[in-house]
mmCIF file of N, CA and C in Angstrom:
data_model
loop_
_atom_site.group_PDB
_atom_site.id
_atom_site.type_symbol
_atom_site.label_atom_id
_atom_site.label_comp_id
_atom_site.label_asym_id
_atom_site.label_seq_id
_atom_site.Cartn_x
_atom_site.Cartn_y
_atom_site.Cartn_z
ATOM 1 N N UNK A 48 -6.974 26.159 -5.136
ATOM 2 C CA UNK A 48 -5.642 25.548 -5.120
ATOM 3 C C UNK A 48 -5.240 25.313 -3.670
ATOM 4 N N UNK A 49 -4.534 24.392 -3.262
ATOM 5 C CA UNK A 49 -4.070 23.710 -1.773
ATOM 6 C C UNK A 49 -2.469 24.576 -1.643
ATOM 7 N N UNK A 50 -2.375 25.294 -2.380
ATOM 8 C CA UNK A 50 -0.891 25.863 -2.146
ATOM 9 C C UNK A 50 -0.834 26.470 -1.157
ATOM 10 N N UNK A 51 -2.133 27.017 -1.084
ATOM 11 C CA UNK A 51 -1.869 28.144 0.375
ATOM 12 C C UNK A 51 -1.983 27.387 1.636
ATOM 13 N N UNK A 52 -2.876 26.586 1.540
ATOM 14 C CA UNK A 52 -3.138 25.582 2.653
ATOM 15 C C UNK A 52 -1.699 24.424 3.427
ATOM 16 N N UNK A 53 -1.405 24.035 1.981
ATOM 17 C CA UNK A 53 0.103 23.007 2.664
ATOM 18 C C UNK A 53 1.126 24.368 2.922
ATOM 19 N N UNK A 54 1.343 25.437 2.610
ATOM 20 C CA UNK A 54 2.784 26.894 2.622
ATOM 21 C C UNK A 54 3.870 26.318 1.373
ATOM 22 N N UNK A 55 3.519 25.347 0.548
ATOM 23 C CA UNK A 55 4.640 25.239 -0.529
ATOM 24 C C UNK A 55 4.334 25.909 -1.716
ATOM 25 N N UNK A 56 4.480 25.786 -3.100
ATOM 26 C CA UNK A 56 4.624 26.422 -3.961
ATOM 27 C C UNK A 56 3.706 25.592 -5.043
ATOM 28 N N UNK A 57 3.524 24.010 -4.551
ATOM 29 C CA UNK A 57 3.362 23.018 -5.881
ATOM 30 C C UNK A 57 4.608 22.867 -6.537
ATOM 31 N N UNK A 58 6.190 23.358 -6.570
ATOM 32 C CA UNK A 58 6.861 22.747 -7.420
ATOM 33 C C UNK A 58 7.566 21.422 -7.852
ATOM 34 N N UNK A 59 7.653 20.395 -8.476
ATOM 35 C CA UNK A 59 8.499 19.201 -8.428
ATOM 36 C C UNK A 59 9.239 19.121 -9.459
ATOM 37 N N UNK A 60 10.349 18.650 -9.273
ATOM 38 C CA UNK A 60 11.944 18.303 -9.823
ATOM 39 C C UNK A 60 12.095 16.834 -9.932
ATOM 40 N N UNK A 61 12.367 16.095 -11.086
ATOM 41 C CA UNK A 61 12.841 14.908 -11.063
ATOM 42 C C UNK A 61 13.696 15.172 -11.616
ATOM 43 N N UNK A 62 15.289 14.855 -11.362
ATOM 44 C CA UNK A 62 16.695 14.973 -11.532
ATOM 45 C C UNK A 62 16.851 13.480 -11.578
ATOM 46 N N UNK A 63 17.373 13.497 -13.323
ATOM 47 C CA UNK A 63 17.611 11.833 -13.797
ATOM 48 C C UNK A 63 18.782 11.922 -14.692
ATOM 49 N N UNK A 64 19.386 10.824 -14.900
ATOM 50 C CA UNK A 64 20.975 10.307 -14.696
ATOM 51 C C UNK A 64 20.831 10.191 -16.941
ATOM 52 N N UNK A 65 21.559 11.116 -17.469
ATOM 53 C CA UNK A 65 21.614 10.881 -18.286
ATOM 54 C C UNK A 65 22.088 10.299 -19.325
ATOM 55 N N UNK A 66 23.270 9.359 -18.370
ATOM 56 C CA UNK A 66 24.364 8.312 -18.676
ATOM 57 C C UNK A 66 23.831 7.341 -18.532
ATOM 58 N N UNK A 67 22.734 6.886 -17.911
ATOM 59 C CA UNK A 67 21.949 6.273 -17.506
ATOM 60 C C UNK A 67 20.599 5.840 -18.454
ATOM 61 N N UNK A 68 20.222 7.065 -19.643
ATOM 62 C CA UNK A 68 19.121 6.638 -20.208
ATOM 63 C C UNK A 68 17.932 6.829 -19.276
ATOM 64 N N UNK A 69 17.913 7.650 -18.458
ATOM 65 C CA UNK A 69 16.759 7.075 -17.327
ATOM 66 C C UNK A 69 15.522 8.232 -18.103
ATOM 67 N N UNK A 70 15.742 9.231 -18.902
ATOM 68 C CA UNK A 70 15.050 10.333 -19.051
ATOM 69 C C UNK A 70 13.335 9.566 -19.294
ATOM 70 N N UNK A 71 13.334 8.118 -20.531
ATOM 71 C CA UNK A 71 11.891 7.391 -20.869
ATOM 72 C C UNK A 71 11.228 7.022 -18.938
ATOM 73 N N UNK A 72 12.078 7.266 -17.828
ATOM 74 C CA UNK A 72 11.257 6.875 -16.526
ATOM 75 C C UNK A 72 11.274 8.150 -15.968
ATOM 76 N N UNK A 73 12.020 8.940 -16.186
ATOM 77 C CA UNK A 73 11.590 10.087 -15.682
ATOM 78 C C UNK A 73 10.037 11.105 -15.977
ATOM 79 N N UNK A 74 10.071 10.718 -17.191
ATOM 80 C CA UNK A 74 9.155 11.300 -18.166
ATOM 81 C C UNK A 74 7.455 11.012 -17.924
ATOM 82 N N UNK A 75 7.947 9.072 -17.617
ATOM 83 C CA UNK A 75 6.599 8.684 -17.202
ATOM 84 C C UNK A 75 6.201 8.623 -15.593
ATOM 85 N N UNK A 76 7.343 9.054 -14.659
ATOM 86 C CA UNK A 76 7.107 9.757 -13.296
ATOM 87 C C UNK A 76 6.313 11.513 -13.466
ATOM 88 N N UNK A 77 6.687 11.752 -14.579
ATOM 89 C CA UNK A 77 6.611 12.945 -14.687
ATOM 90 C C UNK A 77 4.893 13.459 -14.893
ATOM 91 N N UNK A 78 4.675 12.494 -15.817
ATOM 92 C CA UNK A 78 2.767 12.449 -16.445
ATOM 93 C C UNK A 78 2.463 11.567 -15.386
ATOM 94 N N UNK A 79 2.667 10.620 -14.622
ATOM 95 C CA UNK A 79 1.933 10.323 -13.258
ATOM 96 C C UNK A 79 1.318 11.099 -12.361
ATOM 97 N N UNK A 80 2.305 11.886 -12.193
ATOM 98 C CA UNK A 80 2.320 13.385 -11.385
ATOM 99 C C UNK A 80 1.824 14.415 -11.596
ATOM 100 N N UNK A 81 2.041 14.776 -12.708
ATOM 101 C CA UNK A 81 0.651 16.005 -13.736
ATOM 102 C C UNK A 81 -0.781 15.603 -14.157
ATOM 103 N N UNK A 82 -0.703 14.373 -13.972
ATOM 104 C CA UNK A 82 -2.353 13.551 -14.401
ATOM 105 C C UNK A 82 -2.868 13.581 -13.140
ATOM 106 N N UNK A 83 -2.445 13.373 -11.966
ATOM 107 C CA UNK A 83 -2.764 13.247 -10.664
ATOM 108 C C UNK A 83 -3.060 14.339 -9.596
ATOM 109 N N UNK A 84 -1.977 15.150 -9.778
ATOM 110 C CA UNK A 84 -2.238 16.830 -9.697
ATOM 111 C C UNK A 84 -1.671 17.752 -10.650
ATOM 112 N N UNK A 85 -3.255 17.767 -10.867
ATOM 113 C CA UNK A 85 -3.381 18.726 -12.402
ATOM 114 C C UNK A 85 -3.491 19.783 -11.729
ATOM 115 N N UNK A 86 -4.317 19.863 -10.696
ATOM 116 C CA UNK A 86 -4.370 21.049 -10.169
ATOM 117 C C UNK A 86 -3.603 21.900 -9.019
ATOM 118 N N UNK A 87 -2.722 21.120 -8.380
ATOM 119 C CA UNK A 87 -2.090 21.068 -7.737
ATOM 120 C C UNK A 87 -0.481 21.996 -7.374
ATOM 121 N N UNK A 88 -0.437 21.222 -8.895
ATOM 122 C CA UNK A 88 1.055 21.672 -8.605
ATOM 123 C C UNK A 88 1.129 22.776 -9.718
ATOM 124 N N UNK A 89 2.075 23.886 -9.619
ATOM 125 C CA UNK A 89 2.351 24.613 -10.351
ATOM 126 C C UNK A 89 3.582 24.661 -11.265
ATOM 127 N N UNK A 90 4.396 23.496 -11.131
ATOM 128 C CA UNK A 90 5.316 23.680 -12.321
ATOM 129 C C UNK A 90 6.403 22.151 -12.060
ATOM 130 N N UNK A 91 6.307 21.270 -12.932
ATOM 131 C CA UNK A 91 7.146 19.911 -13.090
ATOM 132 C C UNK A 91 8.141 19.777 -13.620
ATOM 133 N N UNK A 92 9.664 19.985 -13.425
ATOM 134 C CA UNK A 92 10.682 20.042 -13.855
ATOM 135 C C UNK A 92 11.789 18.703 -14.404
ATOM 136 N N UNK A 93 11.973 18.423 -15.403
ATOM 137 C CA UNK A 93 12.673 17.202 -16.104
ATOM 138 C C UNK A 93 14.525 17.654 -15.767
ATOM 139 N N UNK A 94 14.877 17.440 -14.922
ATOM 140 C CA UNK A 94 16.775 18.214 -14.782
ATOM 141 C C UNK A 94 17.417 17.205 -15.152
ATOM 142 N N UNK A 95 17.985 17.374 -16.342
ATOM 143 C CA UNK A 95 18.993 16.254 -16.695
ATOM 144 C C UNK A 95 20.370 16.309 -15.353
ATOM 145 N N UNK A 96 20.790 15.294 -14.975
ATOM 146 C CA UNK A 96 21.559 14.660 -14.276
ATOM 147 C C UNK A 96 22.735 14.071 -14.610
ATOM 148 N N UNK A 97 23.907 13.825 -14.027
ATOM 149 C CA UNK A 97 24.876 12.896 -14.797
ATOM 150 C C UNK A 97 25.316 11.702 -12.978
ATOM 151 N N UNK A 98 25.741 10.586 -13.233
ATOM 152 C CA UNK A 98 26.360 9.787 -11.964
ATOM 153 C C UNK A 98 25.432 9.088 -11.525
ATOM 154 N N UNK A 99 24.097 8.689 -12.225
ATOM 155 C CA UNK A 99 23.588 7.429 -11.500
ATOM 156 C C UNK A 99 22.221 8.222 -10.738
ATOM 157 N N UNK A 100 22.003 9.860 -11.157
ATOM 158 C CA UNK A 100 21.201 10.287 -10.240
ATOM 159 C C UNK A 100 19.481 10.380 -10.428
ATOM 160 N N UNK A 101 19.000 9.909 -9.244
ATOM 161 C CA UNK A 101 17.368 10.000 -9.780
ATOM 162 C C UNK A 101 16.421 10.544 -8.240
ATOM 163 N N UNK A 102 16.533 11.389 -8.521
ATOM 164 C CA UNK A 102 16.293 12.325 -7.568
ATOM 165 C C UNK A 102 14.886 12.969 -7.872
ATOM 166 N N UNK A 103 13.460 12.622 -6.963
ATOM 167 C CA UNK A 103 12.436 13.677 -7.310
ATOM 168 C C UNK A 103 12.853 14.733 -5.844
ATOM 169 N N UNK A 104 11.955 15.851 -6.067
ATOM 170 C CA UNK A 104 11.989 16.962 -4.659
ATOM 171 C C UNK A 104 10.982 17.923 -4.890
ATOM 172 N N UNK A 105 10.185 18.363 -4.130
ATOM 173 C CA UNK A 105 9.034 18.341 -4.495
ATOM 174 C C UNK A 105 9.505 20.179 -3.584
ATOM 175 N N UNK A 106 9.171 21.255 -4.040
ATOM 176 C CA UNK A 106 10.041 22.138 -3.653
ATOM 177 C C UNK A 106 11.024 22.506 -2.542
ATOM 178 N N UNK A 107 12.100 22.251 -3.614
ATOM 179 C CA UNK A 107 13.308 21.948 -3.222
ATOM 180 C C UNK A 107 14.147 20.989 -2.319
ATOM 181 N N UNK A 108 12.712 20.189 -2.131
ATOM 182 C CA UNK A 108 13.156 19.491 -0.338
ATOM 183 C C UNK A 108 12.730 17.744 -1.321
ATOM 184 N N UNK A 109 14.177 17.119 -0.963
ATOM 185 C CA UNK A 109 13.894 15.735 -1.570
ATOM 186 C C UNK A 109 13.040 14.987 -0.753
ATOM 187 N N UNK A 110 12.944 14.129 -1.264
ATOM 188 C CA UNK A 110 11.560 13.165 -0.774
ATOM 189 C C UNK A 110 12.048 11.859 -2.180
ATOM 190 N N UNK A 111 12.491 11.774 -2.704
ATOM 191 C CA UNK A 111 12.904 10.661 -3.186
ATOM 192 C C UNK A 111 13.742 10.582 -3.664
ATOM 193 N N UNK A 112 15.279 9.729 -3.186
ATOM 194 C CA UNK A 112 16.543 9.769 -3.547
ATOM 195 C C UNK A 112 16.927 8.027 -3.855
ATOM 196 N N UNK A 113 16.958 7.922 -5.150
ATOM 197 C CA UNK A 113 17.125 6.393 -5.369
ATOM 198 C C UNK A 113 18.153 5.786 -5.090
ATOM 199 N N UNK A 114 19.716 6.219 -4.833
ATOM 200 C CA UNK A 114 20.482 5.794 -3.392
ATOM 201 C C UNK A 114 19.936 5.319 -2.811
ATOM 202 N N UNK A 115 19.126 5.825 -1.982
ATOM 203 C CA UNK A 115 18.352 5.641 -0.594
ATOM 204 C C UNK A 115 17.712 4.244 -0.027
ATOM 205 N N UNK A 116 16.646 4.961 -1.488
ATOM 206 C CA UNK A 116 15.353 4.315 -1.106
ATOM 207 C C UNK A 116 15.050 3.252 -3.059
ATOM 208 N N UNK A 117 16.175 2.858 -4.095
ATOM 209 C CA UNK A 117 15.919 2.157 -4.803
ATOM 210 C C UNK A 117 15.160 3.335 -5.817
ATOM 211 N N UNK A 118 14.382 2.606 -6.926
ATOM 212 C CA UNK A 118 13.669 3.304 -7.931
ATOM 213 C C UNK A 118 11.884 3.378 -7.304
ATOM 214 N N UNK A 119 11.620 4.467 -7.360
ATOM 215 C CA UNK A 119 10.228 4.503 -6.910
ATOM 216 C C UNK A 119 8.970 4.169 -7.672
ATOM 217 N N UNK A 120 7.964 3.302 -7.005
ATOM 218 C CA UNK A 120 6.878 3.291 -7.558
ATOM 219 C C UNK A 120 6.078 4.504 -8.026
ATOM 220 N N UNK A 121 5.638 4.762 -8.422
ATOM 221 C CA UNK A 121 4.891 5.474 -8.909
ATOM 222 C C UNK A 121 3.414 5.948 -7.816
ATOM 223 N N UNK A 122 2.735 4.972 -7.284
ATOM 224 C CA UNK A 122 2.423 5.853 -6.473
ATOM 225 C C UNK A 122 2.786 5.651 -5.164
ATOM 226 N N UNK A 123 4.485 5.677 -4.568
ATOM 227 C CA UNK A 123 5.291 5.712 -3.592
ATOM 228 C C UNK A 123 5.186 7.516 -3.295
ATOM 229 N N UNK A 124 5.462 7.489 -4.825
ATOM 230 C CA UNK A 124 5.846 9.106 -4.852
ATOM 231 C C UNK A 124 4.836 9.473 -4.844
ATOM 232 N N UNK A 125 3.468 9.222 -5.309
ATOM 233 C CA UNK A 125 2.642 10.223 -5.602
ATOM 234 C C UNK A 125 1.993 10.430 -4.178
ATOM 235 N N UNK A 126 1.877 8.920 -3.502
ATOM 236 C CA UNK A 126 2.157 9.745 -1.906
ATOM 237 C C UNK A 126 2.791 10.745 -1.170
ATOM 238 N N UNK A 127 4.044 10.709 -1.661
ATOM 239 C CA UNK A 127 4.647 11.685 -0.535
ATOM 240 C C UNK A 127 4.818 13.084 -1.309
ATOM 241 N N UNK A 128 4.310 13.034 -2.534
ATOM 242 C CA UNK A 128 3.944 14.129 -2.847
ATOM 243 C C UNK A 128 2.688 14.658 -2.421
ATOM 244 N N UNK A 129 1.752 13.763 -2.720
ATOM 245 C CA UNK A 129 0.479 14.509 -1.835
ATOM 246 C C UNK A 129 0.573 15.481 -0.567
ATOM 247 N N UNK A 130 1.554 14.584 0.751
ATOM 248 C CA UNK A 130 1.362 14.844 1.817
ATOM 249 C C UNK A 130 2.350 16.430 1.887
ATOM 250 N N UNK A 131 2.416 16.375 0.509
ATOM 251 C CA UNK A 131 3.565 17.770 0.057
ATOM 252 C C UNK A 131 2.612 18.835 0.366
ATOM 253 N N UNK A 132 1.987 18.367 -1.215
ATOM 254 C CA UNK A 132 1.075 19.774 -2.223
ATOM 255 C C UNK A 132 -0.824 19.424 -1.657
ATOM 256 N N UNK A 133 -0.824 18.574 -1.460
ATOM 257 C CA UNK A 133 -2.602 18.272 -1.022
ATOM 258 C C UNK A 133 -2.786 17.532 0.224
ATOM 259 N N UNK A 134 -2.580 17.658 0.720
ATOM 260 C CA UNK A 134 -2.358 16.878 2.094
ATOM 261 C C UNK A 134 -4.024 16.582 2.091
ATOM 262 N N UNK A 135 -4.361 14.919 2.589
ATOM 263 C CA UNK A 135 -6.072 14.920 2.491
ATOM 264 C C UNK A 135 -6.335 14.277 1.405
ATOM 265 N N UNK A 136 -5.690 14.997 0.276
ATOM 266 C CA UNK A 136 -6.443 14.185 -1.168
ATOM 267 C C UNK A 136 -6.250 12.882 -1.143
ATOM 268 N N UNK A 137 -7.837 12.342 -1.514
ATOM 269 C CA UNK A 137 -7.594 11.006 -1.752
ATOM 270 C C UNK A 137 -7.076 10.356 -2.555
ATOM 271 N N UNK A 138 -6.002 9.714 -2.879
ATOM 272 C CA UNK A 138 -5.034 9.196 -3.839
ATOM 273 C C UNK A 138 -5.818 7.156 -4.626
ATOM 274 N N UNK A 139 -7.064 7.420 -3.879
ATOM 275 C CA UNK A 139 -8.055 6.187 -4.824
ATOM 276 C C UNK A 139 -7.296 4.745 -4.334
ATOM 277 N N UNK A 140 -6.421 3.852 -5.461
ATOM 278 C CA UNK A 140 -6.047 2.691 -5.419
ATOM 279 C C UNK A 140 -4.564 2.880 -4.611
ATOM 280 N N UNK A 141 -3.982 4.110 -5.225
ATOM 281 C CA UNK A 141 -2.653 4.388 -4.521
ATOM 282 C C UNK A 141 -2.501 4.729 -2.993
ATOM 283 N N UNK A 142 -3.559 5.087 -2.658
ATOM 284 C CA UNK A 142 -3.924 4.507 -0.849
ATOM 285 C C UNK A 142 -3.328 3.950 -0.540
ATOM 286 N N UNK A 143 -3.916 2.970 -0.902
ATOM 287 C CA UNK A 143 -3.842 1.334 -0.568
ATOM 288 C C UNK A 143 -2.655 0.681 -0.524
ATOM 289 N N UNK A 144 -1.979 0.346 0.427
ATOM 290 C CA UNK A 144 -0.692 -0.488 0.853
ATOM 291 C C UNK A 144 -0.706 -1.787 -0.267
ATOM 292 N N UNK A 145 0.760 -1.766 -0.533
ATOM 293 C CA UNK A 145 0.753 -2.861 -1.637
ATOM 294 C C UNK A 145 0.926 -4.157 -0.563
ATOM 295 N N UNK A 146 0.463 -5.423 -0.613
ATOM 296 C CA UNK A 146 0.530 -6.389 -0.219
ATOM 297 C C UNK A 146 1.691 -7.495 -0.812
#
């Protein structure tokens, strides 16, 4: 496991807006992230939300606030989760800068 190696825990939080309906994108941020590091992370959290909020944070420390930075790709996040929980791992097509 890379837990000891990056000093985090593996945990991630996606906090989604339940006035919003957002839970069907949270869900599939959610199996992006567990299919990708299966091994990785130790525990993926669904936090219902209320006000528009869609928030991942990858322990405890955000890294994607859709205020911010809009709704995230899928592997936007799974980048900056890497550089979280696996720093190194090769992330394949999600590398690759979208053009």
């Amino acid at each position: 496991m890379t837990e000891a190696s990056s000093g985090g825990s593996g945990r991630v939080e996606i906090e989604y807006c339940t006035q919003c309906r957002w839970l069907p994108r949270a869900a599939w941020l959610a199996q992006e992230l567990l299919t990708t590091f299966e091994a990785e992370l130790t525990e993926l959290a669904l936090k219902p939300g209320k006000g528009g909020v869609f928030v991942v944070r990858v322990d405890d420390e955000v890294v994607w606030d859709r205020r911010e930075q809009g709704f995230p790709e899928p592997t936007a996040v799974k980048r900056v989760v890497r550089d979280r929980v696996a720093p190194g791992k090769p992330l394949g097509h999600s590398d690759t800068p979208a053009s």
